[in-house]
Amino acid sequence: MDNTQAQSFDVVIVGAGLAGAALACVIAQGDPQLRIAMVEAQTLSNEAPSLHNTVQGFDARVSALTLASQQLLADIGLWPEIVSQRAAAYRHMRVWDAEGTGVVDFAAAEVNQACLGYIVENRITLAALLNRLQSLTNVHFFNPAKVAGLSESVAALNKRAAGFNNGEQQRCLDLADGQQLTAPLIVAADGANSLLRQQAGFATREWDYHHHAIVATVQTELPHQHTAWQRFLPEGPLAFLPLGGDHQGHFCSIVWSALPDYTQQLMALNDDEFSQQLAAAFEHKLGAVQSVSQRYSFALRQRHAVDYVQPGLALLGDAAHSIHPLAGQGINLGFSDVRVLAEELLRARQRGLGLGDISLLQRYQRRRKAENLAMMAAMDGFKQLFGHNNIALRWLRNAGMHGFNRSPAIKRRVMLSAMGLH
Ligand SMILES: Cc1cc2nc3c(=O)[nH]c(=O)nc-3n(C[C@H](O)[C@H](O)[C@H](O)COP(=O)(O)OP(=O)(O)OC[C@H]3O[C@@H](n4cnc5c(N)ncnc54)[C@H](O)[C@@H]3O)c2cc1C
């Protein structure tokens, strides 16, 4: 396509998932002069979810949002709307080992908080973000529009890297329908399999967990007691996360991680057989599983980009890092990326600096990489620790869990960190 027809913006964000949409909201509201393009391949709907209190009426993808993530959504001005729709505050968390007596209990009161976090359906958070974005005149949507790629070779861009220091250089993005967008900064928020990350030649460290996860909504015989439950089985963790809506608390979102063969067998069961196996794997802690929604399964892979930035290009959220869902930290790390990148961009605008400036982007990378790496290492450690049936390791982890449960100071530190309150 002829370059003269290219449409130019200050920032192009690719991917209107939770991370990309939140970044667009923060920077568009923070600087109404900023011209932002949002490119999203899937047809977006900002329709509010149905909110039926049946297993089929919930979004199977939920997030355990930390207090830090709630603060970001509150700063955007959306938290009251999200929480009023359907969200479950959880006040307790119980983690236990299927192969022993190790139990760890966390209670919000131990850290002087009303709750440890909220379980919110992704569709509710996303609808609130998209609704807000559509009311902002400085955000232009390209939707549905798939990105075909960056239009210049990485080698050519790297050669010109020095030129980005004055922020005047432009990155060019080709859409599959032939349109071309230019901006000093392109943000790749296009998810775990980021096309832009691959095209721009970002190296990644990745490893397969050899786990698949099944997610679904279930109705249980006994109420969830505003508790997030997690049982570590030798095959992988099984979580029951409390959902809002029904005041008696009989709906939970489940995440069941296991080896691919076993997951396949579980997916092949009919609903009654699956419900029985699920309740048994969960030691009937909430009685029988009375109904189950459609089930979805995902392969789990941990991936971390070695660098998050190049001149004029930044990775955000799952495009930069994807992590095992066992501690429910994926989008919480993504929202922390959003907060830091937005701070750096808005500060650069106030100082009249170019948004593609590599030193600005490297500050974002420095501020985020250590925390993301630490969380990923911790999740991997957990997975290794609970993934072995060796008797010595079993004894060690059960003794460790008992000891940890009786060490209020250490527990408090871990809880504050997991809640995003450092
Ligand atoms: C089973 C499971 C349970 C989880 N539970 C939790 C939890 O409890 N708490 C938590 O914090 N996290 C959780 N996570 C992780 C969390 O869901 C992700 O971290 C989060 O959704 C990532 O958001 P994102 O915006 O970075 O990417 P995505 O949500 O993947 O969004 C990427 C967007 O980019 C678009 N896109 C992709 N390619 C293109 C292209 N070429 N052109 C245009 N658009 C494109 C996609 O359509 C999509 O809309 C869980 C994950 C799994 C798998």
Short mmCIF file of C-alpha atoms and ligand atoms in Angstrom, two decimals:
data_model
loop_
_atom_site.label_atom_id
_atom_site.label_comp_id
_atom_site.label_asym_id
_atom_site.label_seq_id
_atom_site.Cartn_x
_atom_site.Cartn_y
_atom_site.Cartn_z
CA MET A 1 0.00 0.00 0.00
CA ASP A 2 1.12 3.55 -0.73
CA ASN A 3 2.65 5.11 2.41
CA THR A 4 0.89 8.43 1.77
CA GLN A 5 -2.37 6.67 2.69
CA ALA A 6 -1.04 5.48 6.04
CA GLN A 7 -3.00 6.75 9.05
CA SER A 8 -0.85 8.19 11.76
CA PHE A 9 -1.28 8.02 15.56
CA ASP A 10 0.78 8.65 18.69
CA VAL A 11 0.39 5.07 19.92
CA VAL A 12 -0.97 1.95 18.22
CA ILE A 13 -2.05 -0.83 20.60
CA VAL A 14 -2.49 -4.26 19.06
CA GLY A 15 -4.86 -6.47 21.07
CA ALA A 16 -7.93 -5.30 22.98
CA GLY A 17 -7.67 -8.00 25.66
CA LEU A 18 -7.58 -6.95 29.32
CA ALA A 19 -4.01 -5.61 29.15
CA GLY A 20 -4.29 -3.66 25.88
CA ALA A 21 -7.73 -2.21 26.72
CA ALA A 22 -6.59 -1.13 30.20
CA LEU A 23 -3.48 0.58 28.80
CA ALA A 24 -5.60 2.44 26.23
CA CYS A 25 -7.97 3.66 28.99
CA VAL A 26 -5.19 4.88 31.28
CA ILE A 27 -3.21 6.79 28.65
CA ALA A 28 -6.27 8.12 26.75
CA GLN A 29 -7.76 9.51 29.96
CA GLY A 30 -4.37 10.70 31.23
CA ASP A 31 -3.70 12.74 28.09
CA PRO A 32 -6.79 13.60 26.00
CA GLN A 33 -4.52 14.97 23.23
CA LEU A 34 -2.92 11.56 22.69
CA ARG A 35 -4.21 9.89 19.49
CA ILE A 36 -4.49 6.15 20.05
CA ALA A 37 -5.34 3.34 17.63
CA MET A 38 -6.68 0.03 19.00
CA VAL A 39 -6.42 -2.91 16.63
CA GLU A 40 -8.30 -6.10 17.52
CA ALA A 41 -8.79 -9.19 15.37
CA GLN A 42 -11.93 -10.55 17.07
CA THR A 43 -15.22 -8.73 16.70
CA LEU A 44 -15.60 -6.83 19.95
CA SER A 45 -18.82 -6.66 21.86
CA ASN A 46 -19.26 -4.18 24.67
CA GLU A 47 -22.62 -5.68 25.52
CA ALA A 48 -22.94 -6.33 29.23
CA PRO A 49 -22.87 -10.04 30.10
CA SER A 50 -26.25 -11.69 30.74
CA LEU A 51 -25.56 -12.21 34.48
CA HIS A 52 -27.87 -15.23 34.71
CA ASN A 53 -27.18 -17.19 37.88
CA THR A 54 -26.84 -20.56 36.17
CA VAL A 55 -23.63 -22.42 35.36
CA GLN A 56 -24.02 -21.41 31.69
CA GLY A 57 -24.57 -17.76 32.67
CA PHE A 58 -20.99 -17.16 33.88
CA ASP A 59 -17.89 -16.54 31.78
CA ALA A 60 -15.67 -19.60 32.18
CA ARG A 61 -12.59 -17.33 32.22
CA VAL A 62 -12.26 -15.52 35.49
CA SER A 63 -9.41 -13.70 37.20
CA ALA A 64 -8.50 -13.43 40.84
CA LEU A 65 -7.82 -9.70 40.89
CA THR A 66 -5.40 -8.47 43.55
CA LEU A 67 -5.89 -5.24 45.45
CA ALA A 68 -3.26 -3.66 43.17
CA SER A 69 -5.32 -4.59 40.07
CA GLN A 70 -8.49 -3.26 41.69
CA GLN A 71 -6.64 0.00 42.34
CA LEU A 72 -5.75 0.30 38.64
CA LEU A 73 -9.40 -0.27 37.65
CA ALA A 74 -10.49 2.20 40.35
CA ASP A 75 -8.06 4.81 38.99
CA ILE A 76 -9.62 4.35 35.53
CA GLY A 77 -12.98 4.92 37.25
CA LEU A 78 -14.42 1.46 36.55
CA TRP A 79 -14.09 -0.55 39.75
CA PRO A 80 -17.49 0.42 41.28
CA GLU A 81 -19.20 -0.56 38.01
CA ILE A 82 -17.35 -3.90 37.80
CA VAL A 83 -17.96 -4.85 41.41
CA SER A 84 -21.64 -3.88 41.21
CA GLN A 85 -22.17 -6.24 38.25
CA ARG A 86 -20.91 -9.51 39.61
CA ALA A 87 -17.74 -10.12 41.62
CA ALA A 88 -16.91 -12.26 44.63
CA ALA A 89 -14.70 -10.96 47.39
CA TYR A 90 -12.74 -13.83 48.88
CA ARG A 91 -11.72 -13.53 52.49
CA HIS A 92 -9.91 -16.82 52.91
CA MET A 93 -7.68 -19.08 50.90
CA ARG A 94 -7.03 -22.73 51.73
CA VAL A 95 -4.23 -24.66 50.03
CA TRP A 96 -3.60 -28.31 50.84
CA ASP A 97 -1.57 -31.27 49.70
CA ALA A 98 -3.42 -34.33 48.42
CA GLU A 99 -0.44 -36.48 49.43
CA GLY A 100 -0.18 -35.68 53.13
CA THR A 101 -1.47 -33.46 55.87
CA GLY A 102 0.08 -30.13 54.81
CA VAL A 103 -2.42 -27.26 54.86
CA VAL A 104 -1.94 -23.51 54.58
CA ASP A 105 -4.76 -21.11 55.47
CA PHE A 106 -4.70 -17.47 54.54
CA ALA A 107 -7.19 -15.01 56.02
CA ALA A 108 -7.66 -11.37 55.03
CA ALA A 109 -7.78 -10.44 58.72
CA GLU A 110 -4.10 -11.51 59.04
CA VAL A 111 -3.12 -8.59 56.81
CA ASN A 112 -5.80 -6.22 58.17
CA GLN A 113 -7.78 -6.25 54.93
CA ALA A 114 -11.46 -6.88 54.32
CA CYS A 115 -10.65 -9.42 51.61
CA LEU A 116 -7.70 -11.03 49.84
CA GLY A 117 -8.99 -10.11 46.39
CA TYR A 118 -11.97 -10.46 44.05
CA ILE A 119 -12.86 -13.16 41.57
CA VAL A 120 -14.25 -11.40 38.50
CA GLU A 121 -15.33 -12.85 35.15
CA ASN A 122 -12.99 -11.55 32.41
CA ARG A 123 -15.99 -10.66 30.24
CA ILE A 124 -17.29 -8.23 32.89
CA THR A 125 -13.96 -6.42 33.24
CA LEU A 126 -13.44 -6.33 29.48
CA ALA A 127 -16.97 -5.01 28.76
CA ALA A 128 -16.42 -2.17 31.26
CA LEU A 129 -13.06 -1.27 29.66
CA LEU A 130 -14.45 -1.38 26.11
CA ASN A 131 -17.48 0.72 27.03
CA ARG A 132 -15.22 3.35 28.51
CA LEU A 133 -12.91 3.28 25.47
CA GLN A 134 -15.81 3.83 23.10
CA SER A 135 -16.73 7.02 24.93
CA LEU A 136 -13.20 8.45 24.49
CA THR A 137 -12.84 10.54 21.34
CA ASN A 138 -9.05 10.13 21.19
CA VAL A 139 -9.27 6.33 20.75
CA HIS A 140 -9.83 5.02 17.23
CA PHE A 141 -10.87 1.36 16.84
CA PHE A 142 -9.81 -0.89 13.97
CA ASN A 143 -12.12 -3.86 14.55
CA PRO A 144 -12.33 -6.53 13.40
CA ALA A 145 -8.88 -6.03 11.94
CA LYS A 146 -6.05 -8.48 12.00
CA VAL A 147 -2.45 -7.34 12.04
CA ALA A 148 -0.43 -8.78 9.19
CA GLY A 149 2.87 -7.51 10.57
CA LEU A 150 5.41 -4.75 10.86
CA SER A 151 6.21 -3.39 7.44
CA GLU A 152 9.94 -2.85 7.85
CA SER A 153 12.53 -5.53 8.41
CA VAL A 154 13.93 -5.84 11.91
CA ALA A 155 17.43 -5.36 10.56
CA ALA A 156 16.50 -2.05 8.96
CA LEU A 157 14.78 -0.91 12.13
CA ASN A 158 17.69 -1.86 14.34
CA LYS A 159 20.03 0.05 12.03
CA ARG A 160 17.91 3.09 12.50
CA ALA A 161 17.59 2.52 16.26
CA ALA A 162 19.64 5.58 17.14
CA GLY A 163 17.14 7.69 15.23
CA PHE A 164 14.41 6.75 17.69
CA ASN A 165 16.18 8.59 20.48
CA ASN A 166 14.60 11.83 19.34
CA GLY A 167 11.26 10.04 19.13
CA GLU A 168 10.57 11.23 15.60
CA GLN A 169 10.92 7.91 13.83
CA GLN A 170 7.74 6.06 13.01
CA ARG A 171 6.92 2.39 13.18
CA CYS A 172 4.62 1.06 10.45
CA LEU A 173 2.02 -1.63 10.92
CA ASP A 174 0.24 -3.47 8.12
CA LEU A 175 -3.29 -4.70 8.67
CA ALA A 176 -4.49 -7.78 6.80
CA ASP A 177 -7.09 -5.68 4.93
CA GLY A 178 -4.32 -3.52 3.41
CA GLN A 179 -4.59 -0.49 5.71
CA GLN A 180 -1.35 0.86 7.12
CA LEU A 181 -0.92 2.61 10.49
CA THR A 182 2.11 4.54 11.66
CA ALA A 183 3.11 5.72 15.13
CA PRO A 184 6.30 6.36 17.10
CA LEU A 185 5.21 3.54 19.42
CA ILE A 186 3.44 0.24 18.78
CA VAL A 187 2.40 -1.76 21.84
CA ALA A 188 2.06 -5.51 21.28
CA ALA A 189 -0.70 -6.62 23.67
CA ASP A 190 -1.61 -9.47 21.32
CA GLY A 191 -1.46 -12.28 23.87
CA ALA A 192 0.70 -15.31 24.61
CA ASN A 193 1.23 -16.23 20.94
CA SER A 194 2.04 -12.64 19.98
CA LEU A 195 2.61 -12.32 16.25
CA LEU A 196 4.40 -9.00 16.71
CA ARG A 197 6.81 -10.51 19.25
CA GLN A 198 7.70 -13.24 16.78
CA GLN A 199 7.91 -10.93 13.77
CA ALA A 200 10.14 -8.42 15.53
CA GLY A 201 12.51 -11.22 16.55
CA PHE A 202 12.17 -10.96 20.35
CA ALA A 203 13.89 -13.96 21.94
CA THR A 204 11.89 -15.87 24.56
CA ARG A 205 12.67 -18.44 27.23
CA GLU A 206 9.90 -20.97 27.33
CA TRP A 207 9.11 -24.33 28.70
CA ASP A 208 6.18 -26.63 28.49
CA TYR A 209 4.55 -27.45 31.83
CA HIS A 210 3.23 -30.69 30.28
CA HIS A 211 -0.05 -29.57 31.77
CA HIS A 212 -3.38 -28.76 30.27
CA ALA A 213 -5.98 -26.82 32.26
CA ILE A 214 -9.72 -27.39 32.23
CA VAL A 215 -11.87 -24.40 33.14
CA ALA A 216 -15.62 -24.44 33.80
CA THR A 217 -18.29 -23.07 36.11
CA VAL A 218 -19.86 -25.43 38.63
CA GLN A 219 -22.71 -25.35 41.11
CA THR A 220 -21.88 -27.03 44.40
CA GLU A 221 -24.05 -28.55 47.10
CA LEU A 222 -22.35 -26.55 49.90
CA PRO A 223 -21.57 -22.81 49.81
CA HIS A 224 -18.05 -21.67 48.93
CA GLN A 225 -17.70 -19.61 52.13
CA HIS A 226 -15.94 -16.79 50.26
CA THR A 227 -12.87 -19.00 50.13
CA ALA A 228 -10.50 -19.71 47.24
CA TRP A 229 -9.67 -23.41 47.50
CA GLN A 230 -6.68 -25.13 45.96
CA ARG A 231 -5.76 -28.79 46.28
CA PHE A 232 -2.36 -29.92 45.03
CA LEU A 233 -2.77 -33.32 43.43
CA PRO A 234 0.26 -35.25 42.10
CA GLU A 235 -1.06 -34.63 38.56
CA GLY A 236 -1.45 -30.88 39.12
CA PRO A 237 -3.41 -28.29 41.11
CA LEU A 238 -7.21 -28.12 41.26
CA ALA A 239 -8.77 -24.78 42.22
CA PHE A 240 -12.33 -23.86 43.16
CA LEU A 241 -12.74 -20.08 43.03
CA PRO A 242 -15.85 -18.48 44.55
CA LEU A 243 -18.19 -16.61 42.20
CA GLY A 244 -20.61 -13.81 43.03
CA GLY A 245 -24.20 -13.32 42.02
CA ASP A 246 -25.94 -15.91 44.09
CA HIS A 247 -26.03 -14.80 47.72
CA GLN A 248 -25.87 -18.33 49.08
CA GLY A 249 -22.52 -18.79 47.27
CA HIS A 250 -23.06 -22.04 45.38
CA PHE A 251 -21.21 -21.14 42.16
CA CYS A 252 -17.48 -21.64 41.64
CA SER A 253 -15.09 -21.36 38.74
CA ILE A 254 -12.78 -24.36 38.54
CA VAL A 255 -9.27 -24.62 37.08
CA TRP A 256 -8.07 -28.20 36.93
CA SER A 257 -4.48 -28.65 35.69
CA ALA A 258 -3.31 -32.13 34.79
CA LEU A 259 -1.27 -34.13 32.30
CA PRO A 260 -2.61 -33.86 28.72
CA ASP A 261 -3.74 -37.54 28.52
CA TYR A 262 -5.70 -37.28 31.75
CA THR A 263 -7.21 -33.94 30.71
CA GLN A 264 -8.34 -35.51 27.46
CA GLN A 265 -10.04 -38.32 29.38
CA LEU A 266 -11.76 -35.79 31.66
CA MET A 267 -12.92 -33.74 28.68
CA ALA A 268 -14.43 -36.89 27.11
CA LEU A 269 -16.62 -37.67 30.16
CA ASN A 270 -20.27 -36.72 30.17
CA ASP A 271 -21.32 -33.99 32.63
CA ASP A 272 -22.44 -36.40 35.37
CA GLU A 273 -19.26 -38.47 35.22
CA PHE A 274 -17.11 -35.33 35.15
CA SER A 275 -18.97 -33.83 38.14
CA GLN A 276 -18.44 -37.01 40.16
CA GLN A 277 -14.71 -37.17 39.35
CA LEU A 278 -14.32 -33.49 40.11
CA ALA A 279 -16.05 -33.72 43.50
CA ALA A 280 -13.92 -36.75 44.40
CA ALA A 281 -10.67 -35.04 43.32
CA PHE A 282 -11.73 -32.14 45.56
CA GLU A 283 -12.42 -34.48 48.51
CA HIS A 284 -16.09 -33.36 48.46
CA LYS A 285 -15.05 -30.22 50.35
CA LEU A 286 -18.14 -28.46 48.94
CA GLY A 287 -20.27 -31.60 48.78
CA ALA A 288 -21.52 -32.86 45.42
CA VAL A 289 -20.95 -30.96 42.18
CA GLN A 290 -24.57 -30.49 41.10
CA SER A 291 -24.07 -29.02 37.65
CA VAL A 292 -21.25 -28.07 35.34
CA SER A 293 -21.05 -25.66 32.40
CA GLN A 294 -19.40 -26.27 29.07
CA ARG A 295 -15.72 -27.14 29.69
CA TYR A 296 -12.73 -25.56 27.93
CA SER A 297 -9.19 -26.89 27.94
CA PHE A 298 -5.90 -25.05 27.33
CA ALA A 299 -2.29 -26.17 27.01
CA LEU A 300 -0.16 -24.41 29.63
CA ARG A 301 3.18 -23.05 28.64
CA GLN A 302 5.43 -20.69 30.54
CA ARG A 303 7.05 -18.08 28.36
CA HIS A 304 9.07 -14.98 29.11
CA ALA A 305 10.52 -12.56 26.58
CA VAL A 306 14.22 -11.85 27.20
CA ASP A 307 13.59 -8.19 26.32
CA TYR A 308 10.23 -6.42 26.40
CA VAL A 309 11.21 -3.49 24.18
CA GLN A 310 12.85 -2.41 20.97
CA PRO A 311 12.93 1.13 19.62
CA GLY A 312 9.30 2.09 18.99
CA LEU A 313 7.93 -1.29 20.12
CA ALA A 314 6.89 -2.63 23.57
CA LEU A 315 5.46 -5.97 24.68
CA LEU A 316 2.68 -5.89 27.29
CA GLY A 317 0.85 -8.54 29.36
CA ASP A 318 0.84 -12.11 28.07
CA ALA A 319 2.80 -11.04 24.97
CA ALA A 320 5.75 -10.47 27.35
CA HIS A 321 5.09 -13.27 29.86
CA SER A 322 2.68 -16.14 30.32
CA ILE A 323 2.61 -18.03 33.56
CA HIS A 324 0.99 -21.10 35.13
CA PRO A 325 -2.52 -20.15 36.35
CA LEU A 326 -2.04 -21.90 39.70
CA ALA A 327 -1.63 -18.63 41.61
CA GLY A 328 -3.96 -16.65 39.34
CA GLN A 329 -1.33 -13.96 38.71
CA GLY A 330 -1.36 -13.66 34.87
CA ILE A 331 -3.45 -10.55 34.38
CA ASN A 332 -2.32 -9.10 37.69
CA LEU A 333 1.21 -8.99 36.28
CA GLY A 334 -0.27 -7.60 33.04
CA PHE A 335 -2.08 -4.81 34.91
CA SER A 336 1.17 -3.95 36.72
CA ASP A 337 2.85 -3.66 33.29
CA VAL A 338 0.02 -1.32 32.27
CA ARG A 339 0.49 0.93 35.30
CA VAL A 340 4.25 1.27 34.75
CA LEU A 341 4.18 1.71 30.95
CA ALA A 342 1.39 4.31 31.27
CA GLU A 343 3.38 6.23 33.90
CA GLU A 344 6.44 6.32 31.63
CA LEU A 345 4.44 7.37 28.54
CA LEU A 346 2.47 10.10 30.30
CA ARG A 347 5.66 11.46 31.89
CA ALA A 348 7.38 11.52 28.47
CA ARG A 349 4.41 13.42 27.02
CA GLN A 350 4.62 16.03 29.78
CA ARG A 351 8.31 16.50 29.00
CA GLY A 352 7.75 16.59 25.24
CA LEU A 353 9.83 13.41 24.67
CA GLY A 354 9.18 10.91 21.88
CA LEU A 355 7.13 7.87 22.89
CA GLY A 356 9.29 5.43 20.93
CA ASP A 357 12.44 6.54 22.73
CA ILE A 358 14.38 3.43 23.70
CA SER A 359 15.60 4.79 27.04
CA LEU A 360 12.00 5.48 28.10
CA LEU A 361 10.97 1.98 27.04
CA GLN A 362 13.95 0.41 28.77
CA ARG A 363 12.89 2.08 32.02
CA TYR A 364 9.54 0.29 31.65
CA GLN A 365 11.37 -3.00 31.07
CA ARG A 366 13.67 -2.50 34.08
CA ARG A 367 10.77 -1.65 36.37
CA ARG A 368 8.72 -4.70 35.36
CA LYS A 369 11.05 -7.54 34.51
CA ALA A 370 12.33 -8.35 38.00
CA GLU A 371 8.84 -8.71 39.50
CA ASN A 372 7.57 -10.77 36.57
CA LEU A 373 10.61 -13.07 36.71
CA ALA A 374 10.30 -13.55 40.48
CA MET A 375 6.62 -14.51 40.18
CA MET A 376 7.34 -16.91 37.32
CA ALA A 377 10.17 -18.56 39.25
CA ALA A 378 7.93 -18.96 42.30
CA MET A 379 5.17 -20.58 40.23
CA ASP A 380 7.65 -22.94 38.65
CA GLY A 381 9.03 -23.85 42.07
CA PHE A 382 5.52 -24.64 43.32
CA LYS A 383 4.81 -26.77 40.31
CA GLN A 384 8.05 -28.73 40.76
CA LEU A 385 7.56 -29.10 44.53
CA PHE A 386 4.06 -30.53 44.21
CA GLY A 387 4.70 -32.43 40.99
CA HIS A 388 6.84 -35.14 42.61
CA ASN A 389 5.70 -38.09 44.59
CA ASN A 390 9.09 -38.85 46.09
CA ILE A 391 8.56 -39.67 49.80
CA ALA A 392 11.34 -37.35 51.09
CA LEU A 393 9.99 -34.44 49.06
CA ARG A 394 6.47 -35.21 50.24
CA TRP A 395 7.59 -35.16 53.87
CA LEU A 396 9.55 -31.95 53.32
CA ARG A 397 6.70 -30.07 51.68
CA ASN A 398 4.12 -31.18 54.26
CA ALA A 399 6.47 -30.20 57.11
CA GLY A 400 7.17 -26.96 55.27
CA MET A 401 3.45 -26.21 54.87
CA HIS A 402 2.82 -26.82 58.58
CA GLY A 403 5.80 -24.64 59.53
CA PHE A 404 4.75 -21.90 57.10
CA ASN A 405 1.17 -21.95 58.42
CA ARG A 406 2.52 -21.31 61.92
CA SER A 407 4.83 -18.43 60.93
CA PRO A 408 2.64 -15.31 60.88
CA ALA A 409 5.42 -12.90 59.87
CA ILE A 410 6.56 -14.92 56.82
CA LYS A 411 2.96 -15.66 55.87
CA ARG A 412 2.09 -11.99 56.06
CA ARG A 413 4.96 -11.08 53.74
CA VAL A 414 3.96 -13.71 51.17
CA MET A 415 0.31 -12.62 51.34
CA LEU A 416 1.11 -8.94 50.85
CA SER A 417 3.29 -9.80 47.87
CA ALA A 418 0.61 -12.06 46.29
CA MET A 419 -1.95 -9.28 46.81
CA GLY A 420 0.29 -6.83 44.98
CA LEU A 421 0.81 -4.80 48.18
CA HIS A 422 4.58 -4.70 48.56
C1 LIG B 1 -6.98 -21.45 32.62
C2 LIG B 1 -6.49 -20.07 32.92
C3 LIG B 1 -6.86 -19.43 34.11
C4 LIG B 1 -6.38 -18.15 34.42
N1 LIG B 1 -6.71 -17.55 35.62
C5 LIG B 1 -6.19 -16.34 35.94
C6 LIG B 1 -6.47 -15.69 37.21
O1 LIG B 1 -7.18 -16.19 38.08
N2 LIG B 1 -5.88 -14.47 37.46
C7 LIG B 1 -5.06 -13.86 36.55
O2 LIG B 1 -4.54 -12.77 36.82
N3 LIG B 1 -4.80 -14.45 35.34
C8 LIG B 1 -5.34 -15.65 35.02
N4 LIG B 1 -5.05 -16.23 33.82
C9 LIG B 1 -4.21 -15.51 32.87
C10 LIG B 1 -4.97 -14.39 32.19
O3 LIG B 1 -6.18 -14.89 31.63
C11 LIG B 1 -4.09 -13.77 31.12
O4 LIG B 1 -2.87 -13.36 31.73
C12 LIG B 1 -4.75 -12.54 30.49
O5 LIG B 1 -6.02 -12.82 29.97
C13 LIG B 1 -3.86 -11.99 29.37
O6 LIG B 1 -4.39 -10.79 28.89
P1 LIG B 1 -3.74 -10.06 27.65
O7 LIG B 1 -4.58 -8.86 27.39
O8 LIG B 1 -2.28 -9.87 27.85
O9 LIG B 1 -3.86 -11.11 26.43
P2 LIG B 1 -5.16 -11.74 25.75
O10 LIG B 1 -6.30 -11.78 26.66
O11 LIG B 1 -4.71 -13.01 25.11
O12 LIG B 1 -5.53 -10.67 24.61
C14 LIG B 1 -4.83 -10.58 23.37
C15 LIG B 1 -5.75 -9.94 22.34
O13 LIG B 1 -5.00 -9.71 21.13
C16 LIG B 1 -5.79 -10.07 20.01
N5 LIG B 1 -4.89 -10.44 18.90
C17 LIG B 1 -4.03 -11.50 18.87
N6 LIG B 1 -3.35 -11.52 17.69
C18 LIG B 1 -3.80 -10.45 16.97
C19 LIG B 1 -3.49 -9.95 15.67
N7 LIG B 1 -2.58 -10.53 14.86
N8 LIG B 1 -4.14 -8.84 15.24
C20 LIG B 1 -5.07 -8.21 16.03
N9 LIG B 1 -5.40 -8.66 17.27
C21 LIG B 1 -4.78 -9.76 17.73
C22 LIG B 1 -6.63 -11.25 20.52
O14 LIG B 1 -7.80 -11.42 19.74
C23 LIG B 1 -6.93 -10.83 21.96
O15 LIG B 1 -8.12 -10.10 22.08
C24 LIG B 1 -5.53 -17.50 33.49
C25 LIG B 1 -5.18 -18.12 32.28
C26 LIG B 1 -5.64 -19.39 32.00
C27 LIG B 1 -5.23 -20.07 30.70
#
